[in-house]
mmCIF file of C-alpha atoms in Angstrom:
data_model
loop_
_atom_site.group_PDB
_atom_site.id
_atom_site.type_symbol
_atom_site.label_atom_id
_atom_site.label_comp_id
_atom_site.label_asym_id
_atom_site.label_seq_id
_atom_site.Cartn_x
_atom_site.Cartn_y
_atom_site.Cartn_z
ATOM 1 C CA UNK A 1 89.259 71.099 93.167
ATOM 2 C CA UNK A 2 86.501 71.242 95.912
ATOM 3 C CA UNK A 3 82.651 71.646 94.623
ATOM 4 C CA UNK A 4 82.784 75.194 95.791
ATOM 5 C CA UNK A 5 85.848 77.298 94.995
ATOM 6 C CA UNK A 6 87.396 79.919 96.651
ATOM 7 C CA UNK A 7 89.043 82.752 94.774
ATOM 8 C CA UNK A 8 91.679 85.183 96.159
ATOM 9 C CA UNK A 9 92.809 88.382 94.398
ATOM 10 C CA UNK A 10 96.503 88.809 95.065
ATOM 11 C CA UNK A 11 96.797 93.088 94.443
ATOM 12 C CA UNK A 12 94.584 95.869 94.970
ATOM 13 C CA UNK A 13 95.855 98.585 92.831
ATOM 14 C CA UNK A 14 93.943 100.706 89.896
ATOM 15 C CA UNK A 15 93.402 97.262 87.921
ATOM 16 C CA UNK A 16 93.291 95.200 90.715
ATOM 17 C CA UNK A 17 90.080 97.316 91.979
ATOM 18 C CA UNK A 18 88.907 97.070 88.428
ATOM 19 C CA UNK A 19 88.996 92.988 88.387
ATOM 20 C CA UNK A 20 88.001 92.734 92.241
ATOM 21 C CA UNK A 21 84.574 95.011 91.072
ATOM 22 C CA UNK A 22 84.057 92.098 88.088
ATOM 23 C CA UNK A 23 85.086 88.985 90.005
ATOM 24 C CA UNK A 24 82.484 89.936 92.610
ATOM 25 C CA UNK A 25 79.596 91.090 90.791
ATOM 26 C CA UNK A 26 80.319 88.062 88.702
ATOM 27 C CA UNK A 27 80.847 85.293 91.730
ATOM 28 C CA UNK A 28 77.368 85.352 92.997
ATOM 29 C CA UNK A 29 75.974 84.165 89.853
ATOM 30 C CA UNK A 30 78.073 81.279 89.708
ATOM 31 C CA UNK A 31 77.044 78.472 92.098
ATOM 32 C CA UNK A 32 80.622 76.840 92.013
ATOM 33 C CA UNK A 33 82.674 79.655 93.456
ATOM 34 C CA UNK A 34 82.133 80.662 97.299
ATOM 35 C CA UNK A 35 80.627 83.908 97.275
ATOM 36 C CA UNK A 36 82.870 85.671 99.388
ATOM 37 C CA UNK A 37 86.153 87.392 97.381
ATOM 38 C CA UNK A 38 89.757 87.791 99.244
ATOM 39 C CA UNK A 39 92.032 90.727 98.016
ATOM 40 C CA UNK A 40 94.820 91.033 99.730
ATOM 41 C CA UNK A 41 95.669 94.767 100.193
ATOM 42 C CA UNK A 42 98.927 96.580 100.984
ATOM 43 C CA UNK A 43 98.237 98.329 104.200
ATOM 44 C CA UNK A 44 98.600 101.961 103.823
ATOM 45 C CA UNK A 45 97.056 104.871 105.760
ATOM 46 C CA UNK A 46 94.956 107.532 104.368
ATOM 47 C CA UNK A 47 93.745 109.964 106.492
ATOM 48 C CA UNK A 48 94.510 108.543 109.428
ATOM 49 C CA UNK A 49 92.431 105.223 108.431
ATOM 50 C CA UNK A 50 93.823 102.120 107.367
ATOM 51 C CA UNK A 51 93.067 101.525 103.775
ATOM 52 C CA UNK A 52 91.642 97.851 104.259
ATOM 53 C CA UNK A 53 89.077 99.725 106.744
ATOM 54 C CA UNK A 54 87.749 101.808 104.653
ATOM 55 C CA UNK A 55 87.173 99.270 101.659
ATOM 56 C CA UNK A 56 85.704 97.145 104.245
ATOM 57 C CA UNK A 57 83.322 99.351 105.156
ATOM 58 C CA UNK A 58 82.712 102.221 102.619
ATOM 59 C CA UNK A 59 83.786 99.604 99.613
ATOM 60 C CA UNK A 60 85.673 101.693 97.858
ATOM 61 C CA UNK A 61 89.524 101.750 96.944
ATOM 62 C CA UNK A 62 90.021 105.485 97.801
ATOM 63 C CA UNK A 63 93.058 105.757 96.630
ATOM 64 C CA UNK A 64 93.789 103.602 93.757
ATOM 65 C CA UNK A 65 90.168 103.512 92.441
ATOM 66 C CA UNK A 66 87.922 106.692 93.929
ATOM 67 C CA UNK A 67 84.534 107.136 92.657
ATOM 68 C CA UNK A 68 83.644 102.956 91.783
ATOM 69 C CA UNK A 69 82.093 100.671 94.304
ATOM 70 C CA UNK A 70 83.641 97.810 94.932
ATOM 71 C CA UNK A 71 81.719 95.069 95.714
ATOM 72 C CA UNK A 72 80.068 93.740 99.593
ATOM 73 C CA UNK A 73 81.259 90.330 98.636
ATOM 74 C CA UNK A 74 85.011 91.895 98.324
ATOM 75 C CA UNK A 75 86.831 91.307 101.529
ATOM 76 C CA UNK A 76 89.850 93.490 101.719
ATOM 77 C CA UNK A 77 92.713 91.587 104.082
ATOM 78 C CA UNK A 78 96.496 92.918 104.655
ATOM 79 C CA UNK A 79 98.110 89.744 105.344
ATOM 80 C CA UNK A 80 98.827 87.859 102.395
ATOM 81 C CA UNK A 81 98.880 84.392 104.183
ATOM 82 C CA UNK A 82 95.530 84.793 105.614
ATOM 83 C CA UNK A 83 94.066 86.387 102.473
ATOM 84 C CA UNK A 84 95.142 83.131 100.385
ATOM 85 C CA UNK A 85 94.660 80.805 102.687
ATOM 86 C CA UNK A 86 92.066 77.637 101.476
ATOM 87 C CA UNK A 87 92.329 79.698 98.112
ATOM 88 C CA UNK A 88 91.338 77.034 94.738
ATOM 89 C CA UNK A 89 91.642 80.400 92.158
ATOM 90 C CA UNK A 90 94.488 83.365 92.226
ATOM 91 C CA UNK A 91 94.611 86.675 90.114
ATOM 92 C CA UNK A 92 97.828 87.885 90.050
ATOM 93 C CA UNK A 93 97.699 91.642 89.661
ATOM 94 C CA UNK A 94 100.279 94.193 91.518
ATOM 95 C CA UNK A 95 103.181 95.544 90.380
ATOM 96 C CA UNK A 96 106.016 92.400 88.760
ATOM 97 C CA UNK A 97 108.331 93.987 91.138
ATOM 98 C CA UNK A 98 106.646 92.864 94.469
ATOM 99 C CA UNK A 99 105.851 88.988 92.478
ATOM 100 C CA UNK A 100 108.904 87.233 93.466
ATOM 101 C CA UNK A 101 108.455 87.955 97.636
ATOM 102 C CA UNK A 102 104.897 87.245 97.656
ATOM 103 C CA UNK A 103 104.985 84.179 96.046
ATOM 104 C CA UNK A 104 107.611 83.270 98.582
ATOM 105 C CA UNK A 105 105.297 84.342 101.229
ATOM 106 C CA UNK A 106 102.236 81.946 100.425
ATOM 107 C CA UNK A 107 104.422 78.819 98.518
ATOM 108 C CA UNK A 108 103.657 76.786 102.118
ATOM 109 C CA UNK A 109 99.942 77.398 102.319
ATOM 110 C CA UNK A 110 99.175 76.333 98.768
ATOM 111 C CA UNK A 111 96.049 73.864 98.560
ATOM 112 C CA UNK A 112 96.466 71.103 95.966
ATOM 113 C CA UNK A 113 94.762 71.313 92.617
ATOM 114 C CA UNK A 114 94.880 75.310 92.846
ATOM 115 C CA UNK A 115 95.496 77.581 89.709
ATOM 116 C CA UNK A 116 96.192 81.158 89.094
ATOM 117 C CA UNK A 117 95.848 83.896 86.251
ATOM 118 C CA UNK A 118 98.335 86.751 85.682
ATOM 119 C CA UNK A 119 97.388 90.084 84.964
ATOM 120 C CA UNK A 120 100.372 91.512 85.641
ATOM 121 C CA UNK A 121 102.605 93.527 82.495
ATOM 122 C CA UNK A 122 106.097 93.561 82.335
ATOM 123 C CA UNK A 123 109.062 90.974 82.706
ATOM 124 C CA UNK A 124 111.661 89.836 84.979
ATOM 125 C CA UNK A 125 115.471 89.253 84.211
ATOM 126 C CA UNK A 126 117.500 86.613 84.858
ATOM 127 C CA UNK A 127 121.110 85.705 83.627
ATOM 128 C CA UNK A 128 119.518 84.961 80.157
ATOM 129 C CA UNK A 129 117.932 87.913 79.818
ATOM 130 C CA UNK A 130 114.567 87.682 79.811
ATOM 131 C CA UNK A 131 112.033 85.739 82.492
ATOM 132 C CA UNK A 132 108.300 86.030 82.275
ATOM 133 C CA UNK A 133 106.086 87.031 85.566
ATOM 134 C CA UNK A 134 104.006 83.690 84.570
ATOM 135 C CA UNK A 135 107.002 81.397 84.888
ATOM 136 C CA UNK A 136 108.326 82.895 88.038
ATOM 137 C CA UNK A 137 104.760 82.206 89.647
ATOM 138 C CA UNK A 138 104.555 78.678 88.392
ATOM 139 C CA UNK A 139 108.303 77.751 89.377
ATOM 140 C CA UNK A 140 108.045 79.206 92.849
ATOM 141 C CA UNK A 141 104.127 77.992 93.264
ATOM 142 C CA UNK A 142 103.717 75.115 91.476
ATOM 143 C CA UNK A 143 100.510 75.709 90.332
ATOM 144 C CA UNK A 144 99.590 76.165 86.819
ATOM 145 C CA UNK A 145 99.251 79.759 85.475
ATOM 146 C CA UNK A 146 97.273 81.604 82.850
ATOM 147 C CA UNK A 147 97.334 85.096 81.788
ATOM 148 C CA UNK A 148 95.433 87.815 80.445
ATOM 149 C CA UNK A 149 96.270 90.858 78.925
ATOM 150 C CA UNK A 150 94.758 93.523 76.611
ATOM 151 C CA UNK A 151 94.078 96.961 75.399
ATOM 152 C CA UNK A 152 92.433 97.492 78.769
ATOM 153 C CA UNK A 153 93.006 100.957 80.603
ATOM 154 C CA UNK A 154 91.629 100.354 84.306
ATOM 155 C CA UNK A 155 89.369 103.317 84.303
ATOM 156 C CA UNK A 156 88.042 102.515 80.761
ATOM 157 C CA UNK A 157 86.761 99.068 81.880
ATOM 158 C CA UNK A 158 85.731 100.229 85.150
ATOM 159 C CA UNK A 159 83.169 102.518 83.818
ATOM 160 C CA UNK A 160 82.047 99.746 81.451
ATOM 161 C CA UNK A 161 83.324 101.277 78.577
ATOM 162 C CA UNK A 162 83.527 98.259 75.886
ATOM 163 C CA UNK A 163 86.919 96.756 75.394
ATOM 164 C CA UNK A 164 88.218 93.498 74.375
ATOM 165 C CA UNK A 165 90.879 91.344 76.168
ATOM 166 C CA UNK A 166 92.984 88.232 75.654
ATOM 167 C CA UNK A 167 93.971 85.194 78.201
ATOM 168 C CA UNK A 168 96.612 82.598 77.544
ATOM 169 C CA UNK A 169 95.604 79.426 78.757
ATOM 170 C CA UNK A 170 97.717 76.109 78.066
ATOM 171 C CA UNK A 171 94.531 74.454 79.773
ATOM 172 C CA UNK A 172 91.486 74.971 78.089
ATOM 173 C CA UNK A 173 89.027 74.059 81.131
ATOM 174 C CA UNK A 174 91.349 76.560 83.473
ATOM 175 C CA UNK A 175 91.115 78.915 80.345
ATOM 176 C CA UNK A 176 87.288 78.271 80.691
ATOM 177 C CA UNK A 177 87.264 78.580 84.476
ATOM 178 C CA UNK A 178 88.889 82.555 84.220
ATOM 179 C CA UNK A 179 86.442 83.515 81.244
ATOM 180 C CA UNK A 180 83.227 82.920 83.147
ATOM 181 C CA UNK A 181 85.053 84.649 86.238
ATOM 182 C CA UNK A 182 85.678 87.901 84.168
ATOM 183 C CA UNK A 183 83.614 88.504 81.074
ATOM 184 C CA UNK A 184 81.253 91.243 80.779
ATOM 185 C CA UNK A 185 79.118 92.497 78.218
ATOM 186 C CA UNK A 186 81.299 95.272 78.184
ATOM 187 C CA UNK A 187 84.452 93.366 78.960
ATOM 188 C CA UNK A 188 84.971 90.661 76.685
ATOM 189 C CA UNK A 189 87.223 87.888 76.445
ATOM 190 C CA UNK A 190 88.795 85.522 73.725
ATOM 191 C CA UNK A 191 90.560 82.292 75.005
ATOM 192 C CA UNK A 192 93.836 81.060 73.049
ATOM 193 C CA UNK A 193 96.403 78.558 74.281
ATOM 194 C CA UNK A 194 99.207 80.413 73.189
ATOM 195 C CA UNK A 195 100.102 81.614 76.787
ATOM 196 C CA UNK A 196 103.703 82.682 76.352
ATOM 197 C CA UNK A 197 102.927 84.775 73.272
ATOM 198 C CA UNK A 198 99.796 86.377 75.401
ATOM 199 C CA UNK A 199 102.489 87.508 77.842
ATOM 200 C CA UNK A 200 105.593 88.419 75.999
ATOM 201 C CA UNK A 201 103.122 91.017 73.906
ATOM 202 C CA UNK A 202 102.188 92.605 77.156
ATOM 203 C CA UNK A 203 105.717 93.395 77.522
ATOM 204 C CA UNK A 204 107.123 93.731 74.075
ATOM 205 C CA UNK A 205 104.393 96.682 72.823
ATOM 206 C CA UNK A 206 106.026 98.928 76.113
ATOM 207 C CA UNK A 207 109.294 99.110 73.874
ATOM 208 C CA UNK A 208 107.099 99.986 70.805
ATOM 209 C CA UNK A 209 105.398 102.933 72.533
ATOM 210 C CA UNK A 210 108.786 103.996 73.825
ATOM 211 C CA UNK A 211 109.521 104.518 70.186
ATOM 212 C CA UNK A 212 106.048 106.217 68.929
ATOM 213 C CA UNK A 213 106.956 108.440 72.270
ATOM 214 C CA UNK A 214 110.674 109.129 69.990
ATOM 215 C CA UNK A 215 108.427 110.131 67.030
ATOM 216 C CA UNK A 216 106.013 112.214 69.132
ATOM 217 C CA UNK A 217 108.940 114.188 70.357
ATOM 218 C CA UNK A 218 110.409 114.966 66.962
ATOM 219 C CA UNK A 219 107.378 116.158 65.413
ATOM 220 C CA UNK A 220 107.243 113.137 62.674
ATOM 221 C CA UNK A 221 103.090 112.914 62.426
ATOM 222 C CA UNK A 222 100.595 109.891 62.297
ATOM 223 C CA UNK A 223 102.117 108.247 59.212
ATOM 224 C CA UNK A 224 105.764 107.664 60.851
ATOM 225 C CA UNK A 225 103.766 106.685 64.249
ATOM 226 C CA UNK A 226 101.754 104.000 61.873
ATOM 227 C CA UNK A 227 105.342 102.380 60.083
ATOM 228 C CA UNK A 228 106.502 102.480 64.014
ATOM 229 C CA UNK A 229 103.810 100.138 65.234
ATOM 230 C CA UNK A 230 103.443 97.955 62.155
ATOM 231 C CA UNK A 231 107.499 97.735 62.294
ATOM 232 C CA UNK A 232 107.212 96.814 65.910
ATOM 233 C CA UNK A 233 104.462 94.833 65.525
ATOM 234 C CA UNK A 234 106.828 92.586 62.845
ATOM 235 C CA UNK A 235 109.655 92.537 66.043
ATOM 236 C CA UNK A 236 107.244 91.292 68.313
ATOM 237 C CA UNK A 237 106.542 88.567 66.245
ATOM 238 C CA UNK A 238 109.818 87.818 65.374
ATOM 239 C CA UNK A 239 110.839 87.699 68.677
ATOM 240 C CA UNK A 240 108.007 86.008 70.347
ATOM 241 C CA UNK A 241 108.646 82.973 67.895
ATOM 242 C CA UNK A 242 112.699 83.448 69.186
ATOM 243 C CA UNK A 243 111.973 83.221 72.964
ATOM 244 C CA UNK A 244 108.498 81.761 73.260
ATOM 245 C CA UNK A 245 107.724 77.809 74.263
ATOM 246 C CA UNK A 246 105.709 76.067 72.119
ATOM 247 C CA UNK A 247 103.801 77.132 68.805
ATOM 248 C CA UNK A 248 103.974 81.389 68.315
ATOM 249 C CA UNK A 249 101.200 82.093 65.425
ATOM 250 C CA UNK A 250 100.059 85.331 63.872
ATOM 251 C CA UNK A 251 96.524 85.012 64.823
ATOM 252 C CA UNK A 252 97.551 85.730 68.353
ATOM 253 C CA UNK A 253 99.080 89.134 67.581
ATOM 254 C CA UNK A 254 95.690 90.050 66.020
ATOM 255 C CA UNK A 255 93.859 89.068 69.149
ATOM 256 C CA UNK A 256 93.314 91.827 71.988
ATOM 257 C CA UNK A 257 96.658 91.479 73.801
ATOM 258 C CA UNK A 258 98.816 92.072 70.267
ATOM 259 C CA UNK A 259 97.697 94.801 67.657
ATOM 260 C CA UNK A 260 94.753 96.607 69.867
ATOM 261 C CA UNK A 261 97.388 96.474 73.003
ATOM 262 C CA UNK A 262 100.028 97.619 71.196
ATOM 263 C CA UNK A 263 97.774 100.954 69.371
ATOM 264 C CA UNK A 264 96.510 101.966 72.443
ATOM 265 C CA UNK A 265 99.802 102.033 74.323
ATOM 266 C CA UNK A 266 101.387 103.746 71.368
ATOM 267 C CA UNK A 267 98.706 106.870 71.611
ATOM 268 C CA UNK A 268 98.505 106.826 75.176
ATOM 269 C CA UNK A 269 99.960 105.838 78.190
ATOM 270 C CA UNK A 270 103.515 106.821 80.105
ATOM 271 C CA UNK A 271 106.326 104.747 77.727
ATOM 272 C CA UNK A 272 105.351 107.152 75.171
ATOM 273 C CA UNK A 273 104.651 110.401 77.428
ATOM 274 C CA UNK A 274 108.007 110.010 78.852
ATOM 275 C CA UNK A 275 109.841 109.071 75.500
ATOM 276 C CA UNK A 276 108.407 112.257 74.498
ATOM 277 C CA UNK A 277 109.729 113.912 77.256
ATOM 278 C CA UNK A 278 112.887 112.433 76.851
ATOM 279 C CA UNK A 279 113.402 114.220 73.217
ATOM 280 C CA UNK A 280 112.156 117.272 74.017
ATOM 281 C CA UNK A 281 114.001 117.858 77.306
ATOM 282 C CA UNK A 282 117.201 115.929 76.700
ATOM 283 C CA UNK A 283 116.617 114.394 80.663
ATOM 284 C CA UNK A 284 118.033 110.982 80.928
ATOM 285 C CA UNK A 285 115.180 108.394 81.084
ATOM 286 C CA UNK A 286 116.093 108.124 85.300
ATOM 287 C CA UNK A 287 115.252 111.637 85.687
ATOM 288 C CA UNK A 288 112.319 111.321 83.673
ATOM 289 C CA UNK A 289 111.171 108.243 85.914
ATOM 290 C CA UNK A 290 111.843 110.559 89.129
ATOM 291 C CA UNK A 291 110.134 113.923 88.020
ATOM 292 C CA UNK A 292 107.082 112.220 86.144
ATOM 293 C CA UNK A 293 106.151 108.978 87.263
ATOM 294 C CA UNK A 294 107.733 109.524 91.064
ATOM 295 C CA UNK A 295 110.653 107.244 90.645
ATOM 296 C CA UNK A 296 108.867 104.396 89.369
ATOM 297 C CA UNK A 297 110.770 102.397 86.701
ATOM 298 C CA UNK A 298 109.430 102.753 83.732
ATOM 299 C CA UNK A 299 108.752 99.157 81.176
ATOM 300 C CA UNK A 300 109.494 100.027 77.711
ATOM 301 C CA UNK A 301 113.358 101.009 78.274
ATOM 302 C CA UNK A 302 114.109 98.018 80.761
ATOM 303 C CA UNK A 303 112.051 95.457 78.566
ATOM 304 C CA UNK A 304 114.254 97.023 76.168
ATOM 305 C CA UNK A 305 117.891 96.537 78.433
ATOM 306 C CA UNK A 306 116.579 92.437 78.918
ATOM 307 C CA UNK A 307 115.649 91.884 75.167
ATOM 308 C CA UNK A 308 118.764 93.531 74.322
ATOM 309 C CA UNK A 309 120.707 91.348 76.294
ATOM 310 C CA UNK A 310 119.162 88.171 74.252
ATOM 311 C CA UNK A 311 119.692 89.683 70.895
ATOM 312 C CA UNK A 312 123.685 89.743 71.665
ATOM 313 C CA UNK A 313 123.439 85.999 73.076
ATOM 314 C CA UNK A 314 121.905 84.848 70.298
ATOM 315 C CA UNK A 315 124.265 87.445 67.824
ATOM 316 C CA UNK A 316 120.608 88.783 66.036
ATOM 317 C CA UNK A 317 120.951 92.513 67.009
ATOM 318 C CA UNK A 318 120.763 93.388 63.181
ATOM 319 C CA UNK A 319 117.299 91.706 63.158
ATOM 320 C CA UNK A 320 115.938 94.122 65.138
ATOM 321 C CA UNK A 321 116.475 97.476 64.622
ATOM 322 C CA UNK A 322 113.779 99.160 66.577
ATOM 323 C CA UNK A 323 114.392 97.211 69.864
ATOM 324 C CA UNK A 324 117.828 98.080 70.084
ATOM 325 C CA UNK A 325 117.903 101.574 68.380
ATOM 326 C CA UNK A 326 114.903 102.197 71.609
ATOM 327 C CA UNK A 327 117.724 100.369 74.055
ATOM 328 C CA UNK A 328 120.753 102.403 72.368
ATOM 329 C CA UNK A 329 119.347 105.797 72.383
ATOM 330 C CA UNK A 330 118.276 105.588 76.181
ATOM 331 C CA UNK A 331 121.051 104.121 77.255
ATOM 332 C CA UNK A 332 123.961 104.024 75.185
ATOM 333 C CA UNK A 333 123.935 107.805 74.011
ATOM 334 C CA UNK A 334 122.669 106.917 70.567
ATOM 335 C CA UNK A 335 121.651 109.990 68.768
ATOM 336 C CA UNK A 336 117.871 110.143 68.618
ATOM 337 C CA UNK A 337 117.727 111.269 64.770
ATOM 338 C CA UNK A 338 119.177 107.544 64.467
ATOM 339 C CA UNK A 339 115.649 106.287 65.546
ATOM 340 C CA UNK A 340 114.363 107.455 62.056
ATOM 341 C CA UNK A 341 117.499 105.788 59.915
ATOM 342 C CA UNK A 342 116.533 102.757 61.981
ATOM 343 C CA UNK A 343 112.868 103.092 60.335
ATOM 344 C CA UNK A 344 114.252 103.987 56.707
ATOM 345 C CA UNK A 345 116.753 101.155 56.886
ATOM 346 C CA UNK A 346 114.127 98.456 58.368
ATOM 347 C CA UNK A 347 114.112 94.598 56.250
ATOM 348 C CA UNK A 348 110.607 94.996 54.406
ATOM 349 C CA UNK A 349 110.415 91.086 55.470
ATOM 350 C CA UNK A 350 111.456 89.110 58.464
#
């Protein structure tokens, strides 16, 4: 990599904001990163005024992010190419939707030696079932990729509210590299190697929280939410140590991105506001998706559909009776008073 390293933010939603704000108060304090941040932006108008205007010039993110400067040093651009162009360091953070076509937008104007973080939740499908955002970036890229993830609501961390979060780095000087670009006092990190197990819990916990969402909606109190998430927490594990490469260890799932991720999501957030939903009104999770989160897909039940579809390759769908009681009741019809049998009847060990 050159002496001086230039570091493009590839998103600029609620989080993406968030991280830009960090990355650029950070960068000027650290004399081997050019000072000056690219984040590519989706061009949208508000107002009449293109969005990239008005972060260029009144440095905020108006509509993902009002109220929170962003940085001088933050240079908002709308085309992707230009924005990563001579770019040694990438943070990955829009939607895993929109992953695939960007990547395939900036694969010919890759500098050698660069390397890119993940920030992005959720997973991909392939004919196997399951494909993580990280391996998608690094096949189409060829650049080595971290991730981080952890109990980190945007708006939390961007009003320096303490939390604690997680990145999976296979390479301990990259891992290194992303730590000094992101910690805060208020924001801090713990490096592991165990990337894939980072990842897969950022995904997993959404099918979790679909189910403390179940238990919301019938009324079953804190004590049946707490045997939900410990139960899930065992099926994460489980199934981390099924699908992940290399060593899966329980340390990890006591990090940030594993037990804290997974509590916070199960008291908060939309998997278990619409699961909720889903009992009480008896609305099929796509109407839910239209009517409360305007029609975007929700995680938790199509992590669910793509973990599902691993279980039955591999014939272990009676090893994990949460994931597929979540994936049979909103999809297959399955009763929802099944959710609790699926609980009662749960191996004490797996």
């Amino acid at each position: 990599m050159s002496e001086c390293k230039k570091v493009c933010i590839v998103g600029s939603g609620n989080w993406g904001s968030v991280i830009a704000i960090i990355i650029g108060k950070n960068i000027v304090n650290l004399k081997q990163f050019n000072p000056t941040v690219k984040m590519w932006v989706y061009e949208e108008m508000i107002n009449g005024r293109k969005l990239t205007e008005i972060i260029n010039t009144e440095h905020e993110n108006v509509k993902y992010l009002p109220g929170h400067k962003i940085p001088e040093n933050v240079v908002a651009v709308p085309n992707i190419v230009e924005a990563s162009d001579g770019a040694d360091v990438f943070v990955f953070v829009l939607p895993h939707q929109f992953i695939g076509k960007v990547c395939d937008e900036i694969k010919n104007n890759m500098k050698p030696g660069a390397i890119g973080i993940s920030l992005i939740k959720g997973i991909d499908e392939d004919s196997n079932g399951l494909k993580l955002i990280s391996h998608i970036i690094h096949e189409k890229l060829g650049i080595e990729i971290s991730v981080l993830m952890g109990a980190n609501i945007a708006n939390e961390v961007a009003d320096e509210k303490f939390c604690e979060t997680t990145i999976g780095s296979k390479n301990k000087t990259h891992g290194k590299i992303f730590k000094e670009l992101m910690q805060t006092p208020n924001f801090r990190i713990t490096v592991v190697e165990e990337c894939d197990t980072v990842e897969i819990c950022g995904a997993l916990k959404n099918i979790v929280a679909v189910g403390a969402g179940f238990c919301d909606g019938l009324g079953c109190g804190d004590n049946t939410k707490a045997a939900v998430i410990r139960l899930g927490l065992m099926e994460m594990l489980a199934f981390a140590k099924l699908f992940c490469e290399g060593s899966v260890t329980s340390p990890t799932f006591l990090e940030s991105c594993g037990v804290a991720d997974l509590v916070t999501t199960c008291y908060g957030g939309r998997n278990r506001r619409v699961a909720e939903a889903f009992v009480k009104t008896g609305k099929t999770i796509e109407v839910l998706e239209s009517e409360m989160l305007n029609g975007q897909k929700l995680q938790g039940p199509q992590t669910s559909e793509a973990v599902y579809k691993v279980l039955t390759q591999k014939n272990l769908i009676n090893k994990f009776p949460l994931f597929v009681a979540v994936y049979q009741i909103c999809y297959e019809g399955r009763p929802i008073k099944d959710f609790i049998t699926c609980l009662q009847n749960h191996p004490e060990h797996m």
